[in-house]
Coordinates of C-alpha atoms in Angstrom, one line a residue:
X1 CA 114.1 -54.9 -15.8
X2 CA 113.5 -54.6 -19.4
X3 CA 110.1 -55.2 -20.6
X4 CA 109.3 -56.2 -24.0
X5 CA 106.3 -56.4 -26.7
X6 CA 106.8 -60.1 -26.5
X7 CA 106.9 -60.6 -22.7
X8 CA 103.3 -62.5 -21.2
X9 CA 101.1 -60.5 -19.0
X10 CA 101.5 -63.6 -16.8
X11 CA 105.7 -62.3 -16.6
X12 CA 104.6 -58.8 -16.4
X13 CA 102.0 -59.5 -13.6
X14 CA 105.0 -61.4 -11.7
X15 CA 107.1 -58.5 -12.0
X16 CA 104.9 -56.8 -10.3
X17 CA 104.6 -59.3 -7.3
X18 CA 108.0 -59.1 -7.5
X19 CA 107.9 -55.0 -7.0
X20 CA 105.5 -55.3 -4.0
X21 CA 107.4 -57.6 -2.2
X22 CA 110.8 -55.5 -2.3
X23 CA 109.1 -52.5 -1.6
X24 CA 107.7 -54.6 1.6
X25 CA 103.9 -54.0 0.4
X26 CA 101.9 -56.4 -0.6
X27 CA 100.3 -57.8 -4.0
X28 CA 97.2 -56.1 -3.7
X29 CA 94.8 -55.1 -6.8
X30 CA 93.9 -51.5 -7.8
X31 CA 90.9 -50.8 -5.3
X32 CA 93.3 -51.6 -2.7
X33 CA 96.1 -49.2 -4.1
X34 CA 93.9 -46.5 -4.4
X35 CA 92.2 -46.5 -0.7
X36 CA 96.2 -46.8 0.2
X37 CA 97.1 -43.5 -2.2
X38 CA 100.1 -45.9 -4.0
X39 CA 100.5 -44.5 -7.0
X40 CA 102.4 -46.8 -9.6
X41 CA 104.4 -45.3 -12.6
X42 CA 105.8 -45.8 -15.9
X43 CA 109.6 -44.8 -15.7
X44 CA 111.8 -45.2 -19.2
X45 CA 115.3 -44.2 -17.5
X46 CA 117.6 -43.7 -14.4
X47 CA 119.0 -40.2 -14.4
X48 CA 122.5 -40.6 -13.5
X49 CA 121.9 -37.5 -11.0
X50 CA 118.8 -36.9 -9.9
X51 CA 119.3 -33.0 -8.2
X52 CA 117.6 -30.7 -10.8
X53 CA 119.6 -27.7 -9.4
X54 CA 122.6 -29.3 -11.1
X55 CA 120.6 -31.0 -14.5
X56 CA 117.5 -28.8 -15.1
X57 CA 116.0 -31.9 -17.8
X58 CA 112.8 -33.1 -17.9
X59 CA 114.1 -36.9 -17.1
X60 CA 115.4 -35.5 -13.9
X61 CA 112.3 -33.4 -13.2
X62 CA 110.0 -36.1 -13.8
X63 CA 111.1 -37.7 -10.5
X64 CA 113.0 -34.7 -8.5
X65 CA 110.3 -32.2 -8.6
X66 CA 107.8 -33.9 -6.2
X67 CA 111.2 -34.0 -3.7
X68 CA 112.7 -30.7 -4.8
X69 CA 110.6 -27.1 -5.2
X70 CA 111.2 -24.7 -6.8
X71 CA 110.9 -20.8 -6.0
X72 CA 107.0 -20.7 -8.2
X73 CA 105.5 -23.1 -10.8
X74 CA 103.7 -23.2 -14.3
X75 CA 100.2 -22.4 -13.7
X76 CA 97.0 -21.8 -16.1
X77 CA 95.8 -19.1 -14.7
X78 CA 98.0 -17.8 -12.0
X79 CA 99.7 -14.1 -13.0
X80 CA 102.4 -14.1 -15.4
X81 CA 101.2 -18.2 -15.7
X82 CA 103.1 -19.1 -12.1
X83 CA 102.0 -20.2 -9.4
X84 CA 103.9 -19.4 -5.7
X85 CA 105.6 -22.4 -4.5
X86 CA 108.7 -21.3 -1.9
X87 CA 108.5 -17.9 -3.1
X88 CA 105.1 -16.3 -2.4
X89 CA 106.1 -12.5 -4.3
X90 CA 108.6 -11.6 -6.5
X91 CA 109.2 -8.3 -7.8
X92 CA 112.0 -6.9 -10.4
X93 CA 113.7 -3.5 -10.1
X94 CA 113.1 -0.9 -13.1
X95 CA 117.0 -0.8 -13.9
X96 CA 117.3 -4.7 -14.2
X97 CA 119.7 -4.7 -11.4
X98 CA 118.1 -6.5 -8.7
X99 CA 115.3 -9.2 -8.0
X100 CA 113.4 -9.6 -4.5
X101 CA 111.8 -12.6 -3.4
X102 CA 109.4 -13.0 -0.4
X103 CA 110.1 -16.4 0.7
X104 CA 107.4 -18.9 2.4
X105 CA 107.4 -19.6 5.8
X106 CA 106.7 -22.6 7.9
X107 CA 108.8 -25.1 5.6
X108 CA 110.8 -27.7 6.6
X109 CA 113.6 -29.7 5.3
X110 CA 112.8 -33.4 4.9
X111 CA 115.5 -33.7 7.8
X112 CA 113.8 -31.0 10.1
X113 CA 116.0 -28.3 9.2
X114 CA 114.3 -24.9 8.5
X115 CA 114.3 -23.4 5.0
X116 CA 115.6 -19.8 5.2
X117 CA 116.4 -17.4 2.4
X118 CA 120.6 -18.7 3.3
X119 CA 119.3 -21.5 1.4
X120 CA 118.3 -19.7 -1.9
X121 CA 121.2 -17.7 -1.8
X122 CA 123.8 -20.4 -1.4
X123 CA 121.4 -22.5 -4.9
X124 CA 121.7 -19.3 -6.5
X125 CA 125.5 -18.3 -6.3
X126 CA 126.5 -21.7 -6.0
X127 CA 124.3 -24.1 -8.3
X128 CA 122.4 -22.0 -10.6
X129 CA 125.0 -19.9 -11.7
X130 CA 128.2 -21.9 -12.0
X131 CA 126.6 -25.5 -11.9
X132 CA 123.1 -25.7 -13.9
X133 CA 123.0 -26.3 -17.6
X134 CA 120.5 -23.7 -18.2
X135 CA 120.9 -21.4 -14.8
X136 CA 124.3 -20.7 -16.3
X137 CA 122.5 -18.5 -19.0
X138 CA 119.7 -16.6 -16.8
X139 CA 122.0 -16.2 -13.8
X140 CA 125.5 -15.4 -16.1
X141 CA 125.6 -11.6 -14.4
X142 CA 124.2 -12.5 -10.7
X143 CA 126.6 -11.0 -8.2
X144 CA 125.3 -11.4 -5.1
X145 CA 121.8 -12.4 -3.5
X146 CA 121.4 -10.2 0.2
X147 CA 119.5 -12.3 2.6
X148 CA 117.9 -8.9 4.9
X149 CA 116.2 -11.7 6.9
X150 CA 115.1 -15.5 7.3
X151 CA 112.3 -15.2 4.5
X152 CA 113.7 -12.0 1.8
X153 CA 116.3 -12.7 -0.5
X154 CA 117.5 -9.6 -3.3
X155 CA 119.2 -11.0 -6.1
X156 CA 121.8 -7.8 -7.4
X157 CA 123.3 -8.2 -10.7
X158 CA 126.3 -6.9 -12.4
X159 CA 124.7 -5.9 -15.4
X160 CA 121.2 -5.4 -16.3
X161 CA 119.0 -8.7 -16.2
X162 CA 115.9 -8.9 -17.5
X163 CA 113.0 -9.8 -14.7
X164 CA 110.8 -11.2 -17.6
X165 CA 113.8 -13.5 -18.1
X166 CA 113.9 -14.5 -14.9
X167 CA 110.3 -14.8 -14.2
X168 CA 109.6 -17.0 -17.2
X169 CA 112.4 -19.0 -15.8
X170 CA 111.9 -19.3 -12.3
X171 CA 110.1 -22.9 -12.7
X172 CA 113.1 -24.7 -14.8
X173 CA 116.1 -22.8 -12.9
X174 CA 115.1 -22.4 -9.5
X175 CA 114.8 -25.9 -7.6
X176 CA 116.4 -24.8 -3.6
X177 CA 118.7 -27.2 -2.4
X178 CA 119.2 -27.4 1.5
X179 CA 122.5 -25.4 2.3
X180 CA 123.6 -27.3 5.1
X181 CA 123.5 -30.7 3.6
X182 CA 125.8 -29.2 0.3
X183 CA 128.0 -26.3 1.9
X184 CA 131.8 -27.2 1.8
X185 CA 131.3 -30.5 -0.1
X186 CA 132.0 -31.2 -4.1
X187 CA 129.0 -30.5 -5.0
X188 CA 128.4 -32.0 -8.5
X189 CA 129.4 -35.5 -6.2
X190 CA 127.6 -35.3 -3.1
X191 CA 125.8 -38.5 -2.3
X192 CA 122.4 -36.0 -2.2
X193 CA 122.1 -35.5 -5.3
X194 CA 120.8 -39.5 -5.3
X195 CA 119.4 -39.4 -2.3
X196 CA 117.6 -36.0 -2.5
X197 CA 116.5 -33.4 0.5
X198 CA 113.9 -31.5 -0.2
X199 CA 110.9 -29.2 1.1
X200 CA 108.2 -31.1 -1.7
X201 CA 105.4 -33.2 -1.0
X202 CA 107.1 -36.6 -1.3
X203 CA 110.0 -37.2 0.9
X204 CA 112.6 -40.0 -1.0
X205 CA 112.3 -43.2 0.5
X206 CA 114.5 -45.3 -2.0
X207 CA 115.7 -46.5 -5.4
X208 CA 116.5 -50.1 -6.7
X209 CA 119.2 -49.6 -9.7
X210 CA 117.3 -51.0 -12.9
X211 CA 113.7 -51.9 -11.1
X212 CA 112.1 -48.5 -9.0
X213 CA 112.6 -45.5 -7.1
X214 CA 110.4 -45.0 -4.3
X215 CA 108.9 -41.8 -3.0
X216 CA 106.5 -41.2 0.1
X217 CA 104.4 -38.8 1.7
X218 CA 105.8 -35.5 3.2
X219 CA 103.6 -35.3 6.4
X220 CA 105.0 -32.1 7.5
X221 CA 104.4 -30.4 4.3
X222 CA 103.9 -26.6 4.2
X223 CA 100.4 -27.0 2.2
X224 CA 97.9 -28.3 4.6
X225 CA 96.3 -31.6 3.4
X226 CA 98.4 -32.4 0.4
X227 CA 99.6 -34.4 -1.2
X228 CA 96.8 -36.4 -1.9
X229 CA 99.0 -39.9 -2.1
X230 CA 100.9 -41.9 0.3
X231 CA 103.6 -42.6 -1.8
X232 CA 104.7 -42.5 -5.6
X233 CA 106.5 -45.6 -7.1
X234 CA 108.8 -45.0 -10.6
X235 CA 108.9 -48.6 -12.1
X236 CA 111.7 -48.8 -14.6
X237 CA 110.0 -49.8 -17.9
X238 CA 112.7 -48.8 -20.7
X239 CA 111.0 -50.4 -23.4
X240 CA 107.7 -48.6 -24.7
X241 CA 105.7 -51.3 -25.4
X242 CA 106.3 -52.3 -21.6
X243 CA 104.7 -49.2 -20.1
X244 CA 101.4 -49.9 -22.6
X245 CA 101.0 -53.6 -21.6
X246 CA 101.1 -52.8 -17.9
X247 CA 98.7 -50.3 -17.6
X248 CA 96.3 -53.0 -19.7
X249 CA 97.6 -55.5 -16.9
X250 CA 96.3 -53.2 -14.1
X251 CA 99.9 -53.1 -12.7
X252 CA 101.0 -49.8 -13.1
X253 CA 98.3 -46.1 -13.1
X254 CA 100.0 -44.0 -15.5
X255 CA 102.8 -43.4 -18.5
X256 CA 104.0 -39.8 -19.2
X257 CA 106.2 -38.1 -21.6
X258 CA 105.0 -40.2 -24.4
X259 CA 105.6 -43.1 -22.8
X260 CA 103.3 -45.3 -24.6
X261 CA 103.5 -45.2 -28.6
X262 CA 101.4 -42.9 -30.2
X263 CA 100.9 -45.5 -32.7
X264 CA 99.6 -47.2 -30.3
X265 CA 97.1 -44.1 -28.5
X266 CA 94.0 -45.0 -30.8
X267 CA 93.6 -48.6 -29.7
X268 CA 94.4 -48.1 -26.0
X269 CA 92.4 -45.2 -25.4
X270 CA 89.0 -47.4 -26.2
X271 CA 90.3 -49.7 -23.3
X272 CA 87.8 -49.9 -20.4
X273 CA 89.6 -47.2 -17.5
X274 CA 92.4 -45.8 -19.5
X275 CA 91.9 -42.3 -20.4
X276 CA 94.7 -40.6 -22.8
X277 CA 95.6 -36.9 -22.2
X278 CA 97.2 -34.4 -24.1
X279 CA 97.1 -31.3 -21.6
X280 CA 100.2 -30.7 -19.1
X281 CA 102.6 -30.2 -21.5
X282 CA 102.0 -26.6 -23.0
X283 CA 105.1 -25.3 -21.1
X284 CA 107.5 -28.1 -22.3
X285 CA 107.0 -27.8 -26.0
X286 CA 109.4 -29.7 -28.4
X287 CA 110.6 -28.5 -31.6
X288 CA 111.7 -30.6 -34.6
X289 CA 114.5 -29.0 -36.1
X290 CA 116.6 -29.6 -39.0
X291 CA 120.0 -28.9 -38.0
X292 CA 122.2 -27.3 -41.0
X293 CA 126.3 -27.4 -41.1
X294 CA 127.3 -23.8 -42.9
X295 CA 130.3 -25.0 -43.5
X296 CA 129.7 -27.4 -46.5
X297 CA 129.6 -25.0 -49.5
X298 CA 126.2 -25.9 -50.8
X299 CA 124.7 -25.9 -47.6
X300 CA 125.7 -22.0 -47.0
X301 CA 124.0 -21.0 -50.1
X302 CA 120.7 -19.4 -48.6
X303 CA 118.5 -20.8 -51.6
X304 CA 119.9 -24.1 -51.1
X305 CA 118.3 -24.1 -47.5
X306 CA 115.2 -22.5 -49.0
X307 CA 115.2 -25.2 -51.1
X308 CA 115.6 -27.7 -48.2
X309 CA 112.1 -26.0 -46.5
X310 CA 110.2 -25.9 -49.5
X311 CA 111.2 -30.1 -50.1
X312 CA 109.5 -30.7 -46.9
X313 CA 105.7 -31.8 -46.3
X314 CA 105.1 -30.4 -42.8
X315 CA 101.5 -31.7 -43.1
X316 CA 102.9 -34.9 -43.8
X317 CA 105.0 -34.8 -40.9
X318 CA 102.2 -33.9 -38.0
X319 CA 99.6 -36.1 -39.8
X320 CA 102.2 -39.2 -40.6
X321 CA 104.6 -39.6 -38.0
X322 CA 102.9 -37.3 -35.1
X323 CA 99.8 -39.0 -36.0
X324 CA 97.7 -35.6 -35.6
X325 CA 99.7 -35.1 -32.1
X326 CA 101.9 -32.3 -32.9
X327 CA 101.4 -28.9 -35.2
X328 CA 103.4 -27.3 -38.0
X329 CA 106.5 -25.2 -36.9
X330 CA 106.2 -21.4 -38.5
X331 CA 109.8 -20.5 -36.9
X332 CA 111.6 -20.8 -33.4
X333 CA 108.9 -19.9 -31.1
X334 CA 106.0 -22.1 -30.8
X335 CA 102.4 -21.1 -31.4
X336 CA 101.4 -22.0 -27.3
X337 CA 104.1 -19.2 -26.4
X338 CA 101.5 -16.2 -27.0
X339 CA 103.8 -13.9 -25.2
X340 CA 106.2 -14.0 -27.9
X341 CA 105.0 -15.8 -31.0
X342 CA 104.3 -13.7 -34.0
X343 CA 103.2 -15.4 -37.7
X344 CA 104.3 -12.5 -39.5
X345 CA 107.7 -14.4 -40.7
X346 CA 108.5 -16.2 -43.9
X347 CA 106.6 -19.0 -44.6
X348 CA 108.2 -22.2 -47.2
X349 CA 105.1 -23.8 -48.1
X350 CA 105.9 -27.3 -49.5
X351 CA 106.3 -27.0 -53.1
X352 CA 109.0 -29.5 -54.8
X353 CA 108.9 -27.4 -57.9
X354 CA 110.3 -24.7 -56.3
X355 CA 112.7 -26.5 -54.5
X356 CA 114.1 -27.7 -57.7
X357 CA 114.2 -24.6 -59.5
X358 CA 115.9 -22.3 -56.3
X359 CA 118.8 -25.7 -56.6
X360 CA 119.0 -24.7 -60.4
X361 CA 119.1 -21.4 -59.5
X362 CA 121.8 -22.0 -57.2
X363 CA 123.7 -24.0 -59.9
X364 CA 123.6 -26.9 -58.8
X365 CA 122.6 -28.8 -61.7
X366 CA 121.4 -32.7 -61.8
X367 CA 124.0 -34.8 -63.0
X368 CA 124.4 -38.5 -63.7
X369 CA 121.2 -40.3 -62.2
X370 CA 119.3 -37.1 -61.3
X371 CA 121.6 -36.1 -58.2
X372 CA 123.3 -33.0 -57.4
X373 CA 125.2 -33.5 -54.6
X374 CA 125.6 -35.9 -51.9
X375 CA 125.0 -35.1 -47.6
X376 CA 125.2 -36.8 -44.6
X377 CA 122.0 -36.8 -42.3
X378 CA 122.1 -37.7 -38.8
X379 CA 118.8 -38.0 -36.9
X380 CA 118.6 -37.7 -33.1
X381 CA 118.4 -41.0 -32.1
X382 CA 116.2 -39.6 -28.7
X383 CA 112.7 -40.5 -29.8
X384 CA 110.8 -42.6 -32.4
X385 CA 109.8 -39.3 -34.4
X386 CA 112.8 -37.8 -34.9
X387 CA 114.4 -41.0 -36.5
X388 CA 111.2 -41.5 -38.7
X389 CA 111.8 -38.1 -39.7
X390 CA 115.2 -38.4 -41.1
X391 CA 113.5 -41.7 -43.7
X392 CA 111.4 -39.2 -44.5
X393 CA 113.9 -36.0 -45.2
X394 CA 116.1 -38.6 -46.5
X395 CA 113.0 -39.4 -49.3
X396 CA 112.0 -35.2 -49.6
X397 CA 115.2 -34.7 -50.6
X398 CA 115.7 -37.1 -52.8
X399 CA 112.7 -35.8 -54.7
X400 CA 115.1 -32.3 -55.0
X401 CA 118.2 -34.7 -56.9
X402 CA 119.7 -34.3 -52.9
X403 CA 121.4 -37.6 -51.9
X404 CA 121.1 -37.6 -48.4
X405 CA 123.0 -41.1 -46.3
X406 CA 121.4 -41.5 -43.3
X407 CA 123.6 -42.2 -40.3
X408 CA 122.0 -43.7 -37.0
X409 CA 124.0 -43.6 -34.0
X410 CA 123.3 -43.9 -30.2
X411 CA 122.8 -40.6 -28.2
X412 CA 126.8 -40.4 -27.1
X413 CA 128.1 -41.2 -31.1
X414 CA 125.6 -38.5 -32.1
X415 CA 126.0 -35.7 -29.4
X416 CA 129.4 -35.7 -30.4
X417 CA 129.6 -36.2 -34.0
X418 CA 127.5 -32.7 -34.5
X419 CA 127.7 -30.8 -30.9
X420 CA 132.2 -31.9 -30.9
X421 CA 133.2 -33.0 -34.2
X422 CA 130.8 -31.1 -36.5
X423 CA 130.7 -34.5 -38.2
X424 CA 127.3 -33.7 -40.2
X425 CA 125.6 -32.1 -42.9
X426 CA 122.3 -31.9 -41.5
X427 CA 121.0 -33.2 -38.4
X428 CA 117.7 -33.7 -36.5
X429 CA 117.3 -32.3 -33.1
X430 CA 114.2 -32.1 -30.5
X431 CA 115.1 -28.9 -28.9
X432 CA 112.4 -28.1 -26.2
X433 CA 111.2 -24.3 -25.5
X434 CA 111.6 -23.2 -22.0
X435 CA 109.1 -20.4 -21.7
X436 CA 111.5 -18.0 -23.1
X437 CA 113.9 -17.5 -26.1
X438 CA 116.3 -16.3 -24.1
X439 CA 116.6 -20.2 -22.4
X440 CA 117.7 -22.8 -24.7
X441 CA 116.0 -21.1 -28.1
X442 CA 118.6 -18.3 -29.2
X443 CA 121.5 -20.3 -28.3
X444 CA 120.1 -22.5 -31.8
X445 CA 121.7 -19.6 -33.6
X446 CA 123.9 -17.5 -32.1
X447 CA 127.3 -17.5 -33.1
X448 CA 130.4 -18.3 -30.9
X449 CA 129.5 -21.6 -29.0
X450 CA 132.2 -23.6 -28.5
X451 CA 132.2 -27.0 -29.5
X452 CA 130.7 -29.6 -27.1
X453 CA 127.8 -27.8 -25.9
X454 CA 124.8 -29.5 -26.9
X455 CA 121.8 -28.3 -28.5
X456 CA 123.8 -24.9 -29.4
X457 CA 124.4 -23.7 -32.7
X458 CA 127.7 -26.1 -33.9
X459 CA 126.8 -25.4 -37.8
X460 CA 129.3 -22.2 -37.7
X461 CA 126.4 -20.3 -38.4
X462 CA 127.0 -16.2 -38.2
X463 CA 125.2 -13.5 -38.7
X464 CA 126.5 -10.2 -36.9
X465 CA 123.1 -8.8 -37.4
X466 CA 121.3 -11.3 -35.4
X467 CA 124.0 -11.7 -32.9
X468 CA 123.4 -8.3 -32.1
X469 CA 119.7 -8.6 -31.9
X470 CA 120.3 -11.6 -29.8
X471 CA 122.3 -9.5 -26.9
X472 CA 120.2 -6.4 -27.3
X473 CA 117.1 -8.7 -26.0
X474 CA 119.4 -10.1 -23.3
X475 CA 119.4 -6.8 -21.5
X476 CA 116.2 -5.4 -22.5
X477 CA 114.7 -4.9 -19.2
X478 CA 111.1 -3.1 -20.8
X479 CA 109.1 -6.1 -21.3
X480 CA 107.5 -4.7 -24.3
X481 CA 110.9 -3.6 -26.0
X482 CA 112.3 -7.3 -25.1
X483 CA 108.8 -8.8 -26.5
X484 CA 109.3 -6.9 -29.9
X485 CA 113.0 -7.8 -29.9
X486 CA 112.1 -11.2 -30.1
X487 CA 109.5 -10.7 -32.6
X488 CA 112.0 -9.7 -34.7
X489 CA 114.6 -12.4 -34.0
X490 CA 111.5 -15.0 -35.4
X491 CA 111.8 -13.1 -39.0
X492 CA 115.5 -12.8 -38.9
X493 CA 115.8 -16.3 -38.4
X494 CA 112.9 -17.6 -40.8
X495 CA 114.4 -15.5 -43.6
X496 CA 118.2 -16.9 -43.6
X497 CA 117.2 -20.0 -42.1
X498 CA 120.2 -20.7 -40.2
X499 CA 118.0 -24.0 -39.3
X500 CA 114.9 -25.2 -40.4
X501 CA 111.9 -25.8 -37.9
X502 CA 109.6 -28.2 -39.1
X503 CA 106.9 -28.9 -36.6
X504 CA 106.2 -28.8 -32.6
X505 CA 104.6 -31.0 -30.3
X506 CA 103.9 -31.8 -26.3
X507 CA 104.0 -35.3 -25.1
X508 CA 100.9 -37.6 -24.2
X509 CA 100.0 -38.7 -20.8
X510 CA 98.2 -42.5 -20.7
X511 CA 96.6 -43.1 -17.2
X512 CA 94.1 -45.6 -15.4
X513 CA 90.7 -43.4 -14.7
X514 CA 91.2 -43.7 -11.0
X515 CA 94.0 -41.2 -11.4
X516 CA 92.7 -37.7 -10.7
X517 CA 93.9 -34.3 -11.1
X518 CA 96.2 -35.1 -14.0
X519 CA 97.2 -32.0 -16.5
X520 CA 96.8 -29.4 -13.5
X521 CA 99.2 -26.7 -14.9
X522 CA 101.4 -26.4 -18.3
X523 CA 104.4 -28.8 -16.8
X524 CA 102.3 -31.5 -14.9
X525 CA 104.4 -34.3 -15.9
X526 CA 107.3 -32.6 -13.8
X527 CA 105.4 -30.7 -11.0
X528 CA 105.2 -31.5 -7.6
X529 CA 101.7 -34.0 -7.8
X530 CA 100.5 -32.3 -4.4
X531 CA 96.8 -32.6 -5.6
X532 CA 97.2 -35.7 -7.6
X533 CA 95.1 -38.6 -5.9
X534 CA 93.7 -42.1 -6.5
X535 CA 90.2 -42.9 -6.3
X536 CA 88.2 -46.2 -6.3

């Protein structure tokens, strides 16, 4: 279904008949749903495969990780911020060489199976490491993982590993998959990874190509009396405005992930039983990032890029386009990652007449109609924000005699055109901070990525120096030498500015008041929902 801003409540309220009756429930109205534990939700898009051992994403997460666990979660106030989930201890060795993990017993497969530690192994050596976009990185030197008994497993590496690495990691990279429903098939094909086994909560029941996906309750589940709800239904509501007019309608509980507007945040939130949340999303922080291409002249000229940072208003940015729901970028960490943030980095403070005079500096001179040179400027074309942003670099840099032609394309054109073809002079990207620099934050810069990989450094951007600093923190297996190693990364980078980061934001959950137990630990959206419940 696609649901616009024009469509009637009275179409939006028939789409919802039309829900119940395929999911062989009745039209009933909220009361009802929530003495039944139905929970209703906003869904903007069908993962073309839905096994989070393969795609660690937050799309795929967002309905895989009440289905699939993971080895321990994000939690507020659990040590090292996790909380057990199939792993109940963990423990590194001092040389880096080997991880143990004290698995949890008493769980079931949704098919009755028992979940040994045969199962992690065989995820480990055979999904994480050669299959998973981002357990490629944290597993890279995994050898083998011993399995002493039903409930240990020691992962042994082939070169030192850091355990804070893998710790940090262990809620993106570690979702178990069942052995004997994947051993000696094609993995990255079998029919499982749509129609997922799992130990979670919430057992998957079904999924209607372009109108649900249909999860209900684990009865057999290792945590005595959770989860809370019956059953969880995804409604597909691509279009924004969709998700906002049917939780108004009463026909749907709650939007994630931003899923209503935040233009839209300030009028719905004074809307009898809607409640709007920003918690739940400190562990999945998104970065707005000006992508630069080293390999136009200009662009390689450090004070050009200094220019480029001084030409931009973040202040502008959060309080225009985030509408106050996002905060000024001071380098590549975030400011909610207190284990390695640090503020002592170099700081461009927006200041056009500086800008202009580092260009002069630079020689590059205003010519005909006050422009310098000329650049291409492709904006990710994932979200609302990051398109608004590249109007408004396109205008900052105008300000600077920069001529910079926006081109929009879908998410294919412009994956390839900068991550392929390196068809770009600057680019805005969304990267998202995983917990770690090590996942997903030093692959921004480091050199040597071959082309294709996406959200990697494809501006042929080097620097020997902080390639160096970049593998030195790779096998730093003292937490405090690897913290400090990354401390220093953040003023390498925010002094040669390889790329430019701007500002950094979480997303905004929109819910119905019944909904309880929203924003429970920093990656709520794509947790398991055990203690999530309706009430009247």
């Amino acid at each position: 279904m696609s649901f616009s801003s024009s469509l009637s409540r009275r179409l939006l309220l028939k789409s919802s008949i039309l829900l119940a009756a395929s999911t062989t429930l009745a039209g009933r109205g909220f009361a009802q749903e929530a003495a039944s534990g139905r929970l209703i939700v906003a869904a903007d898009s069908e993962p073309k495969n839905l096994n989070p051992a393969i795609v660690a994403s937050n799309g795929v997460f967002f309905i895989s990780s009440k289905v699939i666990e993971p080895l321990a979660e994000a939690s507020f106030d659990g040590k090292d911020g996790l909380a057990p989930r199939l792993a109940v201890e963990w423990q590194g060795s001092e040389d880096g060489l080997s991880a143990t993990f004290k698995l949890r017993e008493g769980v079931t497969w949704h098919d009755g199976k028992p979940f040994t530690s045969a199962d992690v192994a065989f995820s480990a050596l055979s999904v994480w490491k050669t299959l998973q976009n981002l357990g490629r990185l944290v597993f890279a030197h995994l050898e083998t993982v011993d399995t002493p008994d039903a409930h240990t497993a020691i992962f042994r590496f082939s070169k030192p590993t850091p355990f804070q690495l893998i710790r940090n990691a262990l809620p993106v990279v570690t979702s178990v998959l069942p052995k004997h429903v994947y051993e000696g098939t094609d993995i990255a094909t079998n029919p499982a990874n749509n129609k997922l086994v799992g130990t979670g909560p919430f057992v998957f029941a079904e999924y209607k190509p372009g109108e649900y996906y249909r999860l209900t309750r684990n009865e057999k589940y290792w945590n005595a009396g959770q989860p809370k709800l019956q059953e969880i239904i995804y409604r597909i509501l691509p279009d924004r405005a969709g998700a906002g007019a049917a939780l108004e309608a009463e026909e749907i509980h709650l939007a994630a992930f931003s899923a209503v507007p935040l233009a839209d945040l300030s009028r719905i939130s004074k809307v009898p039983g809607i409640k709007v949340i920003a918690d739940g999303y400190e562990a999945l922080t998104y970065q707005l990032v000006v992508e630069i291409n080293h390999r136009r002249k200009e662009l390689a000229d450090l004070k050009v890029r200094q220019a480029i940072a001084h030409a931009i208003d973040k202040k502008f940015v959060v309080d225009t386009i985030f509408l106050g729901y996002a905060t000024a970028s001071s380098g590549p960490v975030p400011k909610n990652a207190p284990e390695f943030y640090t503020d002592d980095v170099e700081t461009y403070d927006f200041d056009v007449a500086k800008a202009n005079a580092l260009l002069d500096e630079a020689g590059y001179k205003r010519g005909e109609g006050g422009n310098r040179f000329s650049l291409k400027l492709l904006p990710a074309p994932y979200f609302n924000e990051t398109k608004q942003f590249g109007a408004y670099l396109r205008q900052a840099l105008a300000e600077v005699g920069i001529d910079a032609e926006l081109v929009n394309n879908d998410s294919a054109a412009h994956q390839k055109a900068v991550y392929t073809d390196h068809a770009f002079d600057l680019a805005i990207a969304p990267p998202v901070f995983r917990g770690d620099p090590a996942i997903s934050t030093t692959i921004l810069v480091k050199s040597g990525t071959p082309a294709g990989v996406g959200f990697s450094n494809q501006g042929g951007y080097e620097n020997k120096d902080l390639d160096a600093l970049i593998d030195k923190a790779a096998e730093a297996v003292n937490t405090e030498t690897r913290t400090e190693l990354y401390k220093e990364f953040q003023k390498k980078v925010t002094e040669d500015l390889p790329l430019i980061n701007v500002a950094e934001w979480g997303f905004i959950t929109v819910a119905r008041d019944t909904v309880q137990n929203v924003a429970s630990n920093p990656r709520w959206a794509v947790s398991n929902w055990a203690d999530t419940e309706l009430v009247s």
